[in-house]
Amino acid sequence: MDFKFFIPTKVLMGVGCVQNNKAELSRLGKRALLVTGRNSAKASGALDDIIAALKAEAIEWELFDQIGENPTFAAVEAGGEAARNFKPDMIIAIGGGSPLDAAKAIAVLAVNPIRAYQLYEGAFPAAPLPIAAIPLTAGTGSEVTPYSILTDDERQTKRSFSDPRLFPQVAFLDARYTRTQSREVTVNTAVDALSHAIEGYLSKRSTPVSDCLALEAIRSFAKACNALIVGEFTLADREELLYASLLGGIVIAQTGTTAVHALGYSLTYFYQVPHGRANGLLLGEYLRFNEPVVTEKVGAVLAALGLKSVNAVKELMNRLLPSDEVYTQEDLRKFVAIASEAANIVNTPRQPSREQLVQLLEHSLTCKA
């Protein structure tokens, strides 16, 4: 048995975890830049909780709340400038995957005089500022990964850069903060977590440890699946989904993602399909495509979901993610051309040709004749 496993983030989960563990913030520094979106942090209650904790610990802070969905190079460069002006010694990221990913880029730009595109060149000798992460959605798992995913308009796609120093130092997971999310957002983000678990479990880079965590994440998703279908969530349901998201993040921190993410990014970039939804539309056919080479693993995924076939996975995704989007053959080939250049495509257990990727999209999406 030969594998590596690295997860340096301290995870604190439970109701009131910010207030109960506020001393953790003092260990990171005495000046904090809070990175978030315009409204969600306040509405969720997370912003008030973190400000109260900062005041109790005599930590100075400033708010940068300019992060939108699918953050751009311009957005993180503005955040980097705000950080250089304020001179914090830590970053506190509050939000869904977009603010958390943007905060990682800002943590680099705060101490390195570079442009955002240079993040992909590894050109940042100064260590990023330490990060505390507070997720407001149960999906991306960004609070326990070294990845930052930004929108690259020049390449017309979303791109990820990573560095072990981008793992948040501490993550506070309080499911109460996810209660303000709509059913649609809750479903989309939950499917994102499921996608992480399935992709990580099937990935060529999977390990015995990541496999255990992936199956546990899938089982947790399954426990909350009825709530996702009905659209009514208890706090226990939301905790289950937040737990699944956490585990999915830990998994992809070890294994990376695969062709599902590589293809899904184009649906998001060109048609504004939410990230988790884009992944979910492709999951069933992705399992079918890989089943011949990882038959036992696909069977284990089905068992963890409590389903009997790949078709049942497709039916579940269709129920959770009803779709009326229509794509052209030109769209599909453009998506495949972009995905084929993505680094994560090589993690796919059955390496697809471009034509096979086109077929996967044809069988997953509604296409014009």
mmCIF file of C-alpha atoms in Angstrom:
data_model
loop_
_atom_site.group_PDB
_atom_site.id
_atom_site.type_symbol
_atom_site.label_atom_id
_atom_site.label_comp_id
_atom_site.label_asym_id
_atom_site.label_seq_id
_atom_site.Cartn_x
_atom_site.Cartn_y
_atom_site.Cartn_z
ATOM 1 C CA MET A 1 0.000 0.000 0.000
ATOM 2 C CA ASP A 2 1.529 3.292 -1.133
ATOM 3 C CA PHE A 3 -0.226 6.660 -0.805
ATOM 4 C CA LYS A 4 -0.061 10.194 0.573
ATOM 5 C CA PHE A 5 -2.681 12.052 2.600
ATOM 6 C CA PHE A 6 -2.425 15.702 3.657
ATOM 7 C CA ILE A 7 -5.105 17.848 5.251
ATOM 8 C CA PRO A 8 -3.608 20.588 7.469
ATOM 9 C CA THR A 9 -6.896 22.445 8.109
ATOM 10 C CA LYS A 10 -8.305 22.405 11.645
ATOM 11 C CA VAL A 11 -12.030 21.720 11.241
ATOM 12 C CA LEU A 12 -14.463 22.986 13.870
ATOM 13 C CA MET A 13 -18.046 21.926 13.227
ATOM 14 C CA GLY A 14 -21.220 22.551 15.192
ATOM 15 C CA VAL A 15 -23.753 25.148 16.221
ATOM 16 C CA GLY A 16 -21.953 28.171 17.682
ATOM 17 C CA CYS A 17 -18.521 26.976 16.588
ATOM 18 C CA VAL A 18 -17.292 30.504 15.771
ATOM 19 C CA GLN A 19 -18.120 31.897 19.196
ATOM 20 C CA ASN A 20 -17.018 28.742 20.999
ATOM 21 C CA ASN A 21 -13.623 28.706 19.273
ATOM 22 C CA LYS A 22 -12.927 32.407 18.721
ATOM 23 C CA ALA A 23 -9.460 32.084 20.250
ATOM 24 C CA GLU A 24 -8.459 30.236 17.070
ATOM 25 C CA LEU A 25 -8.625 33.567 15.257
ATOM 26 C CA SER A 26 -6.064 35.171 17.545
ATOM 27 C CA ARG A 27 -3.600 32.460 16.583
ATOM 28 C CA LEU A 28 -3.686 33.759 13.012
ATOM 29 C CA GLY A 29 -3.038 37.432 13.755
ATOM 30 C CA LYS A 30 -4.477 40.728 14.922
ATOM 31 C CA ARG A 31 -5.646 42.328 11.646
ATOM 32 C CA ALA A 32 -8.198 40.566 9.439
ATOM 33 C CA LEU A 33 -9.552 41.283 5.983
ATOM 34 C CA LEU A 34 -13.035 39.761 5.671
ATOM 35 C CA VAL A 35 -13.677 38.544 2.117
ATOM 36 C CA THR A 36 -17.272 37.826 1.155
ATOM 37 C CA GLY A 37 -20.156 38.642 -1.190
ATOM 38 C CA ARG A 38 -22.522 41.569 -0.885
ATOM 39 C CA ASN A 39 -25.434 40.103 1.077
ATOM 40 C CA SER A 40 -25.161 36.427 2.012
ATOM 41 C CA ALA A 41 -22.731 36.774 4.920
ATOM 42 C CA LYS A 42 -24.968 39.293 6.664
ATOM 43 C CA ALA A 43 -28.213 37.448 5.938
ATOM 44 C CA SER A 44 -26.872 34.134 7.218
ATOM 45 C CA GLY A 45 -25.779 35.524 10.571
ATOM 46 C CA ALA A 46 -22.183 34.523 9.938
ATOM 47 C CA LEU A 47 -20.912 38.078 9.524
ATOM 48 C CA ASP A 48 -22.354 39.221 12.845
ATOM 49 C CA ASP A 49 -20.911 36.165 14.588
ATOM 50 C CA ILE A 50 -17.434 36.639 13.173
ATOM 51 C CA ILE A 51 -17.405 40.382 13.941
ATOM 52 C CA ALA A 52 -18.453 39.649 17.534
ATOM 53 C CA ALA A 53 -15.651 37.094 17.801
ATOM 54 C CA LEU A 54 -13.097 39.530 16.357
ATOM 55 C CA LYS A 55 -14.134 42.232 18.809
ATOM 56 C CA ALA A 56 -13.884 39.799 21.708
ATOM 57 C CA GLU A 57 -10.364 38.895 20.620
ATOM 58 C CA ALA A 58 -9.369 42.553 20.015
ATOM 59 C CA ILE A 59 -8.708 41.858 16.334
ATOM 60 C CA GLU A 60 -8.962 44.801 13.921
ATOM 61 C CA TRP A 61 -10.861 44.104 10.738
ATOM 62 C CA GLU A 62 -11.964 45.518 7.411
ATOM 63 C CA LEU A 63 -14.673 44.224 5.073
ATOM 64 C CA PHE A 64 -14.187 43.490 1.367
ATOM 65 C CA ASP A 65 -17.609 42.377 0.096
ATOM 66 C CA GLN A 66 -17.168 42.676 -3.678
ATOM 67 C CA ILE A 67 -17.029 38.990 -4.634
ATOM 68 C CA GLY A 68 -19.731 37.803 -7.010
ATOM 69 C CA GLU A 69 -20.425 34.375 -8.451
ATOM 70 C CA ASN A 70 -17.600 32.848 -10.490
ATOM 71 C CA PRO A 71 -15.011 35.459 -9.432
ATOM 72 C CA THR A 72 -12.893 37.057 -12.136
ATOM 73 C CA PHE A 73 -9.265 38.129 -12.243
ATOM 74 C CA ALA A 74 -10.406 41.730 -11.833
ATOM 75 C CA ALA A 75 -12.335 40.910 -8.652
ATOM 76 C CA VAL A 76 -9.410 39.242 -6.904
ATOM 77 C CA GLU A 77 -7.003 41.953 -8.026
ATOM 78 C CA ALA A 78 -9.324 44.516 -6.403
ATOM 79 C CA GLY A 79 -9.291 42.381 -3.275
ATOM 80 C CA GLY A 80 -5.523 42.175 -3.378
ATOM 81 C CA GLU A 81 -5.294 45.951 -3.583
ATOM 82 C CA ALA A 82 -7.680 46.306 -0.631
ATOM 83 C CA ALA A 83 -5.523 43.901 1.336
ATOM 84 C CA ARG A 84 -2.278 45.718 0.524
ATOM 85 C CA ASN A 85 -3.848 48.993 1.649
ATOM 86 C CA PHE A 86 -5.192 47.579 4.923
ATOM 87 C CA LYS A 87 -2.157 45.341 5.583
ATOM 88 C CA PRO A 88 -3.919 42.462 7.345
ATOM 89 C CA ASP A 89 -2.069 39.488 8.726
ATOM 90 C CA MET A 90 -4.907 37.090 7.956
ATOM 91 C CA ILE A 91 -7.844 36.606 5.597
ATOM 92 C CA ILE A 92 -11.277 35.475 6.781
ATOM 93 C CA ALA A 93 -13.340 34.006 3.946
ATOM 94 C CA ILE A 94 -17.116 33.922 4.406
ATOM 95 C CA GLY A 95 -19.406 32.546 1.741
ATOM 96 C CA GLY A 96 -19.943 29.847 -0.815
ATOM 97 C CA GLY A 97 -17.249 28.548 -3.091
ATOM 98 C CA SER A 98 -16.805 31.855 -4.915
ATOM 99 C CA PRO A 99 -15.791 33.985 -1.889
ATOM 100 C CA LEU A 100 -13.712 31.149 -0.444
ATOM 101 C CA ASP A 101 -11.840 30.606 -3.709
ATOM 102 C CA ALA A 102 -11.408 34.348 -4.242
ATOM 103 C CA ALA A 103 -10.090 34.753 -0.700
ATOM 104 C CA LYS A 104 -7.303 32.287 -1.447
ATOM 105 C CA ALA A 105 -6.220 34.308 -4.464
ATOM 106 C CA ILE A 106 -6.426 37.514 -2.408
ATOM 107 C CA ALA A 107 -4.296 35.896 0.305
ATOM 108 C CA VAL A 108 -1.577 35.508 -2.336
ATOM 109 C CA LEU A 109 -2.000 38.895 -3.995
ATOM 110 C CA ALA A 110 -1.918 40.653 -0.614
ATOM 111 C CA VAL A 111 1.787 39.868 -0.254
ATOM 112 C CA ASN A 112 2.973 39.321 -3.826
ATOM 113 C CA PRO A 113 3.142 42.197 -6.380
ATOM 114 C CA ILE A 114 1.775 40.132 -9.283
ATOM 115 C CA ARG A 115 -1.261 40.065 -11.570
ATOM 116 C CA ALA A 116 -3.975 37.456 -11.251
ATOM 117 C CA TYR A 117 -2.938 35.546 -14.380
ATOM 118 C CA GLN A 118 0.468 34.952 -12.777
ATOM 119 C CA LEU A 119 -1.186 32.890 -10.066
ATOM 120 C CA TYR A 120 -1.227 30.057 -12.597
ATOM 121 C CA GLU A 121 2.534 30.357 -13.073
ATOM 122 C CA GLY A 122 3.321 29.675 -9.426
ATOM 123 C CA ALA A 123 5.017 33.047 -9.293
ATOM 124 C CA PHE A 124 4.404 33.924 -5.660
ATOM 125 C CA PRO A 125 7.495 33.452 -3.473
ATOM 126 C CA ALA A 126 5.953 35.154 -0.434
ATOM 127 C CA ALA A 127 3.719 32.788 1.531
ATOM 128 C CA PRO A 128 -0.004 33.596 1.302
ATOM 129 C CA LEU A 129 -1.637 35.126 4.351
ATOM 130 C CA PRO A 130 -3.243 32.527 6.636
ATOM 131 C CA ILE A 131 -6.918 31.910 5.945
ATOM 132 C CA ALA A 132 -9.909 31.134 8.148
ATOM 133 C CA ALA A 133 -12.875 29.815 6.155
ATOM 134 C CA ILE A 134 -16.581 29.913 6.999
ATOM 135 C CA PRO A 135 -18.745 28.197 4.349
ATOM 136 C CA LEU A 136 -22.307 29.418 3.840
ATOM 137 C CA THR A 137 -23.207 26.664 1.361
ATOM 138 C CA ALA A 138 -22.853 22.903 1.564
ATOM 139 C CA GLY A 139 -21.152 22.030 -1.679
ATOM 140 C CA THR A 140 -17.691 23.149 -2.695
ATOM 141 C CA GLY A 141 -15.650 21.981 0.286
ATOM 142 C CA SER A 142 -13.260 24.845 -0.488
ATOM 143 C CA GLU A 143 -12.673 25.281 3.237
ATOM 144 C CA VAL A 144 -10.498 22.140 3.187
ATOM 145 C CA THR A 145 -8.790 22.321 -0.214
ATOM 146 C CA PRO A 146 -5.691 24.069 -1.599
ATOM 147 C CA TYR A 147 -7.553 25.084 -4.774
ATOM 148 C CA SER A 148 -8.742 28.464 -5.999
ATOM 149 C CA ILE A 149 -11.010 28.471 -9.054
ATOM 150 C CA LEU A 150 -11.350 31.709 -10.997
ATOM 151 C CA THR A 151 -12.987 32.728 -14.267
ATOM 152 C CA ASP A 152 -10.453 33.268 -17.053
ATOM 153 C CA ASP A 153 -12.166 35.330 -19.745
ATOM 154 C CA GLU A 154 -9.224 35.058 -22.119
ATOM 155 C CA ARG A 155 -9.480 31.265 -22.160
ATOM 156 C CA GLN A 156 -13.285 31.329 -21.773
ATOM 157 C CA THR A 157 -13.389 28.892 -18.899
ATOM 158 C CA LYS A 158 -12.901 28.491 -15.172
ATOM 159 C CA ARG A 159 -9.385 27.567 -14.097
ATOM 160 C CA SER A 160 -7.938 26.239 -10.894
ATOM 161 C CA PHE A 161 -4.558 26.969 -9.345
ATOM 162 C CA SER A 162 -3.306 25.344 -6.191
ATOM 163 C CA ASP A 163 -0.604 25.489 -3.582
ATOM 164 C CA PRO A 164 -0.391 23.566 -0.278
ATOM 165 C CA ARG A 165 -0.099 26.927 1.488
ATOM 166 C CA LEU A 166 -3.641 27.762 0.364
ATOM 167 C CA PHE A 167 -5.257 25.227 2.669
ATOM 168 C CA PRO A 168 -7.182 27.316 5.218
ATOM 169 C CA GLN A 169 -5.626 27.137 8.661
ATOM 170 C CA VAL A 170 -9.032 26.722 10.292
ATOM 171 C CA ALA A 171 -12.575 26.113 9.050
ATOM 172 C CA PHE A 172 -15.731 26.903 11.027
ATOM 173 C CA LEU A 173 -18.740 24.837 9.902
ATOM 174 C CA ASP A 174 -22.084 25.882 11.385
ATOM 175 C CA ALA A 175 -25.068 24.520 9.455
ATOM 176 C CA ARG A 176 -27.230 27.421 10.670
ATOM 177 C CA TYR A 177 -25.405 29.615 8.176
ATOM 178 C CA THR A 178 -26.769 27.545 5.265
ATOM 179 C CA ARG A 179 -30.446 27.951 6.262
ATOM 180 C CA THR A 180 -30.938 31.119 4.203
ATOM 181 C CA GLN A 181 -30.031 29.291 0.988
ATOM 182 C CA SER A 182 -32.929 28.568 -1.370
ATOM 183 C CA ARG A 183 -33.899 25.028 -2.309
ATOM 184 C CA GLU A 184 -32.314 25.551 -5.736
ATOM 185 C CA VAL A 185 -28.972 26.630 -4.292
ATOM 186 C CA THR A 186 -29.131 23.892 -1.660
ATOM 187 C CA VAL A 187 -29.729 21.244 -4.334
ATOM 188 C CA ASN A 188 -27.082 22.573 -6.712
ATOM 189 C CA THR A 189 -24.414 22.757 -4.023
ATOM 190 C CA ALA A 190 -25.321 19.348 -2.595
ATOM 191 C CA VAL A 191 -24.922 17.831 -6.058
ATOM 192 C CA ASP A 192 -21.541 19.547 -6.318
ATOM 193 C CA ALA A 193 -20.481 17.769 -3.118
ATOM 194 C CA LEU A 194 -21.770 14.479 -4.514
ATOM 195 C CA SER A 195 -19.815 15.078 -7.698
ATOM 196 C CA HIS A 196 -16.636 15.660 -5.703
ATOM 197 C CA ALA A 197 -17.131 12.406 -3.847
ATOM 198 C CA ILE A 198 -17.905 10.363 -6.958
ATOM 199 C CA GLU A 199 -15.161 11.891 -9.088
ATOM 200 C CA GLY A 200 -12.640 11.523 -6.277
ATOM 201 C CA TYR A 201 -13.642 7.920 -5.634
ATOM 202 C CA LEU A 202 -13.222 6.985 -9.289
ATOM 203 C CA SER A 203 -10.135 9.156 -9.861
ATOM 204 C CA LYS A 204 -6.855 7.588 -10.897
ATOM 205 C CA ARG A 205 -5.346 9.452 -7.925
ATOM 206 C CA SER A 206 -7.687 7.945 -5.346
ATOM 207 C CA THR A 207 -6.233 6.323 -2.224
ATOM 208 C CA PRO A 208 -7.616 3.890 0.365
ATOM 209 C CA VAL A 209 -8.160 6.803 2.768
ATOM 210 C CA SER A 210 -9.848 9.074 0.225
ATOM 211 C CA ASP A 211 -12.045 6.143 -0.859
ATOM 212 C CA CYS A 212 -13.367 5.733 2.689
ATOM 213 C CA LEU A 213 -14.153 9.430 2.926
ATOM 214 C CA ALA A 214 -15.766 9.505 -0.526
ATOM 215 C CA LEU A 215 -18.166 6.668 0.260
ATOM 216 C CA GLU A 216 -19.063 8.306 3.573
ATOM 217 C CA ALA A 217 -19.802 11.560 1.712
ATOM 218 C CA ILE A 218 -22.040 9.715 -0.768
ATOM 219 C CA ARG A 219 -23.919 8.020 2.075
ATOM 220 C CA SER A 220 -24.423 11.384 3.780
ATOM 221 C CA PHE A 221 -25.826 12.835 0.573
ATOM 222 C CA ALA A 222 -28.197 9.876 0.355
ATOM 223 C CA LYS A 223 -29.435 10.456 3.904
ATOM 224 C CA ALA A 224 -30.513 13.984 2.977
ATOM 225 C CA CYS A 225 -31.734 13.105 -0.511
ATOM 226 C CA ASN A 226 -35.426 13.034 0.366
ATOM 227 C CA ALA A 227 -35.133 16.520 1.878
ATOM 228 C CA LEU A 228 -33.501 17.699 -1.362
ATOM 229 C CA ILE A 229 -36.367 16.255 -3.401
ATOM 230 C CA VAL A 230 -39.101 17.693 -1.177
ATOM 231 C CA GLY A 231 -37.309 20.993 -0.596
ATOM 232 C CA GLU A 232 -37.851 21.090 3.155
ATOM 233 C CA PHE A 233 -34.790 20.957 5.401
ATOM 234 C CA THR A 234 -34.321 20.452 9.106
ATOM 235 C CA LEU A 235 -31.110 21.613 10.735
ATOM 236 C CA ALA A 236 -30.089 17.944 10.873
ATOM 237 C CA ASP A 237 -30.535 17.693 7.082
ATOM 238 C CA ARG A 238 -28.396 20.756 6.555
ATOM 239 C CA GLU A 239 -25.733 19.392 8.904
ATOM 240 C CA GLU A 240 -25.684 16.143 6.913
ATOM 241 C CA LEU A 241 -25.197 18.070 3.687
ATOM 242 C CA LEU A 242 -22.483 20.273 5.216
ATOM 243 C CA TYR A 243 -20.722 17.114 6.432
ATOM 244 C CA ALA A 244 -20.936 15.597 2.931
ATOM 245 C CA SER A 245 -19.501 18.800 1.477
ATOM 246 C CA LEU A 246 -16.642 18.778 3.969
ATOM 247 C CA LEU A 247 -15.778 15.167 3.152
ATOM 248 C CA GLY A 248 -16.030 15.795 -0.589
ATOM 249 C CA GLY A 249 -13.604 18.692 -0.252
ATOM 250 C CA ILE A 250 -11.134 16.555 1.671
ATOM 251 C CA VAL A 251 -11.429 13.903 -1.040
ATOM 252 C CA ILE A 252 -10.660 16.171 -4.003
ATOM 253 C CA ALA A 253 -7.821 17.781 -2.054
ATOM 254 C CA GLN A 254 -6.163 14.364 -2.415
ATOM 255 C CA THR A 255 -7.471 13.195 -5.793
ATOM 256 C CA GLY A 256 -8.361 16.243 -7.860
ATOM 257 C CA THR A 257 -11.459 16.308 -10.055
ATOM 258 C CA THR A 258 -12.012 14.689 -13.442
ATOM 259 C CA ALA A 259 -13.763 15.062 -16.795
ATOM 260 C CA VAL A 260 -17.056 16.046 -15.132
ATOM 261 C CA HIS A 261 -15.574 19.313 -13.858
ATOM 262 C CA ALA A 262 -13.585 19.848 -17.039
ATOM 263 C CA LEU A 263 -16.765 19.673 -19.133
ATOM 264 C CA GLY A 264 -19.027 21.381 -16.620
ATOM 265 C CA TYR A 265 -16.961 24.561 -16.524
ATOM 266 C CA SER A 266 -18.058 25.433 -20.064
ATOM 267 C CA LEU A 267 -21.744 25.102 -19.183
ATOM 268 C CA THR A 268 -21.129 27.606 -16.418
ATOM 269 C CA TYR A 269 -18.975 29.974 -18.455
ATOM 270 C CA PHE A 270 -21.070 30.134 -21.626
ATOM 271 C CA TYR A 271 -24.583 29.482 -20.300
ATOM 272 C CA GLN A 272 -24.354 30.496 -16.618
ATOM 273 C CA VAL A 273 -25.421 27.032 -15.473
ATOM 274 C CA PRO A 274 -24.641 26.857 -11.737
ATOM 275 C CA HIS A 275 -21.517 24.793 -11.151
ATOM 276 C CA GLY A 276 -23.069 21.982 -9.126
ATOM 277 C CA ARG A 277 -25.980 21.699 -11.525
ATOM 278 C CA ALA A 278 -23.594 21.461 -14.480
ATOM 279 C CA ASN A 279 -21.776 18.591 -12.803
ATOM 280 C CA GLY A 280 -24.999 16.814 -11.873
ATOM 281 C CA LEU A 281 -26.295 16.854 -15.434
ATOM 282 C CA LEU A 282 -23.231 14.840 -16.459
ATOM 283 C CA LEU A 283 -22.836 12.428 -13.526
ATOM 284 C CA GLY A 284 -25.032 9.589 -14.761
ATOM 285 C CA GLU A 285 -23.360 9.266 -18.148
ATOM 286 C CA TYR A 286 -19.962 9.732 -16.530
ATOM 287 C CA LEU A 287 -20.634 6.672 -14.359
ATOM 288 C CA ARG A 288 -21.841 4.729 -17.396
ATOM 289 C CA PHE A 289 -18.760 5.677 -19.425
ATOM 290 C CA ASN A 290 -16.340 4.569 -16.707
ATOM 291 C CA GLU A 291 -18.228 1.471 -15.546
ATOM 292 C CA PRO A 292 -16.359 -0.944 -17.871
ATOM 293 C CA VAL A 293 -12.977 -0.132 -16.244
ATOM 294 C CA VAL A 294 -14.053 0.523 -12.627
ATOM 295 C CA THR A 295 -17.038 -1.792 -12.377
ATOM 296 C CA GLU A 296 -16.697 -2.547 -8.667
ATOM 297 C CA LYS A 297 -16.296 1.102 -7.763
ATOM 298 C CA VAL A 298 -19.358 2.140 -9.742
ATOM 299 C CA GLY A 299 -21.240 -0.620 -7.913
ATOM 300 C CA ALA A 300 -20.032 0.775 -4.585
ATOM 301 C CA VAL A 301 -21.244 4.264 -5.563
ATOM 302 C CA LEU A 302 -24.689 2.865 -6.403
ATOM 303 C CA ALA A 303 -24.813 0.952 -3.115
ATOM 304 C CA ALA A 304 -23.855 4.070 -1.131
ATOM 305 C CA LEU A 305 -26.640 5.989 -2.874
ATOM 306 C CA GLY A 306 -29.114 3.171 -2.305
ATOM 307 C CA LEU A 307 -29.735 2.877 -6.048
ATOM 308 C CA LYS A 308 -29.684 -0.172 -8.305
ATOM 309 C CA SER A 309 -28.384 1.170 -11.598
ATOM 310 C CA VAL A 310 -26.717 4.028 -13.425
ATOM 311 C CA ASN A 311 -30.102 4.751 -14.974
ATOM 312 C CA ALA A 312 -31.454 5.319 -11.479
ATOM 313 C CA VAL A 313 -28.705 7.896 -10.898
ATOM 314 C CA LYS A 314 -29.780 9.701 -14.065
ATOM 315 C CA GLU A 315 -33.403 9.591 -12.944
ATOM 316 C CA LEU A 316 -32.444 11.054 -9.560
ATOM 317 C CA MET A 317 -30.459 13.860 -11.172
ATOM 318 C CA ASN A 318 -33.329 14.577 -13.575
ATOM 319 C CA ARG A 319 -35.663 14.812 -10.588
ATOM 320 C CA LEU A 320 -33.360 17.132 -8.667
ATOM 321 C CA LEU A 321 -32.222 19.130 -11.694
ATOM 322 C CA PRO A 322 -35.052 19.376 -14.241
ATOM 323 C CA SER A 323 -33.591 20.853 -17.388
ATOM 324 C CA ASP A 324 -34.952 22.751 -20.364
ATOM 325 C CA GLU A 325 -31.587 23.946 -21.679
ATOM 326 C CA VAL A 326 -30.871 23.105 -25.319
ATOM 327 C CA TYR A 327 -27.395 22.984 -26.852
ATOM 328 C CA THR A 328 -26.078 22.761 -30.389
ATOM 329 C CA GLN A 329 -23.483 20.377 -31.754
ATOM 330 C CA GLU A 330 -21.233 23.393 -32.155
ATOM 331 C CA ASP A 331 -21.634 24.064 -28.428
ATOM 332 C CA LEU A 332 -20.705 20.510 -27.512
ATOM 333 C CA ARG A 333 -17.575 20.479 -29.637
ATOM 334 C CA LYS A 334 -16.485 23.819 -28.242
ATOM 335 C CA PHE A 335 -16.983 22.511 -24.690
ATOM 336 C CA VAL A 336 -14.942 19.397 -25.499
ATOM 337 C CA ALA A 337 -12.125 21.362 -27.105
ATOM 338 C CA ILE A 338 -11.780 23.446 -23.943
ATOM 339 C CA ALA A 339 -12.136 20.474 -21.576
ATOM 340 C CA SER A 340 -9.500 18.483 -23.450
ATOM 341 C CA GLU A 341 -6.915 21.082 -22.455
ATOM 342 C CA ALA A 342 -7.822 20.898 -18.743
ATOM 343 C CA ALA A 343 -5.286 19.318 -16.410
ATOM 344 C CA ASN A 344 -7.901 17.338 -14.476
ATOM 345 C CA ILE A 345 -9.048 15.346 -17.516
ATOM 346 C CA VAL A 346 -6.157 12.909 -16.987
ATOM 347 C CA ASN A 347 -7.601 11.819 -13.626
ATOM 348 C CA THR A 348 -10.535 10.164 -15.397
ATOM 349 C CA PRO A 349 -10.213 6.364 -14.967
ATOM 350 C CA ARG A 350 -11.179 5.593 -18.568
ATOM 351 C CA GLN A 351 -9.363 8.125 -20.693
ATOM 352 C CA PRO A 352 -11.864 9.584 -23.161
ATOM 353 C CA SER A 353 -11.256 10.645 -26.723
ATOM 354 C CA ARG A 354 -12.735 13.911 -27.895
ATOM 355 C CA GLU A 355 -15.451 12.026 -29.737
ATOM 356 C CA GLN A 356 -16.336 10.074 -26.594
ATOM 357 C CA LEU A 357 -16.618 13.333 -24.653
ATOM 358 C CA VAL A 358 -18.977 14.670 -27.311
ATOM 359 C CA GLN A 359 -21.070 11.507 -26.962
ATOM 360 C CA LEU A 360 -21.106 11.855 -23.168
ATOM 361 C CA LEU A 361 -22.507 15.365 -23.563
ATOM 362 C CA GLU A 362 -25.027 14.238 -26.193
ATOM 363 C CA HIS A 363 -26.369 11.598 -23.829
ATOM 364 C CA SER A 364 -26.451 14.012 -20.877
ATOM 365 C CA LEU A 365 -27.898 17.182 -22.397
ATOM 366 C CA THR A 366 -30.748 18.111 -24.711
ATOM 367 C CA CYS A 367 -29.298 18.889 -28.128
ATOM 368 C CA LYS A 368 -30.726 20.373 -31.286
ATOM 369 C CA ALA A 369 -30.958 18.017 -34.231
#
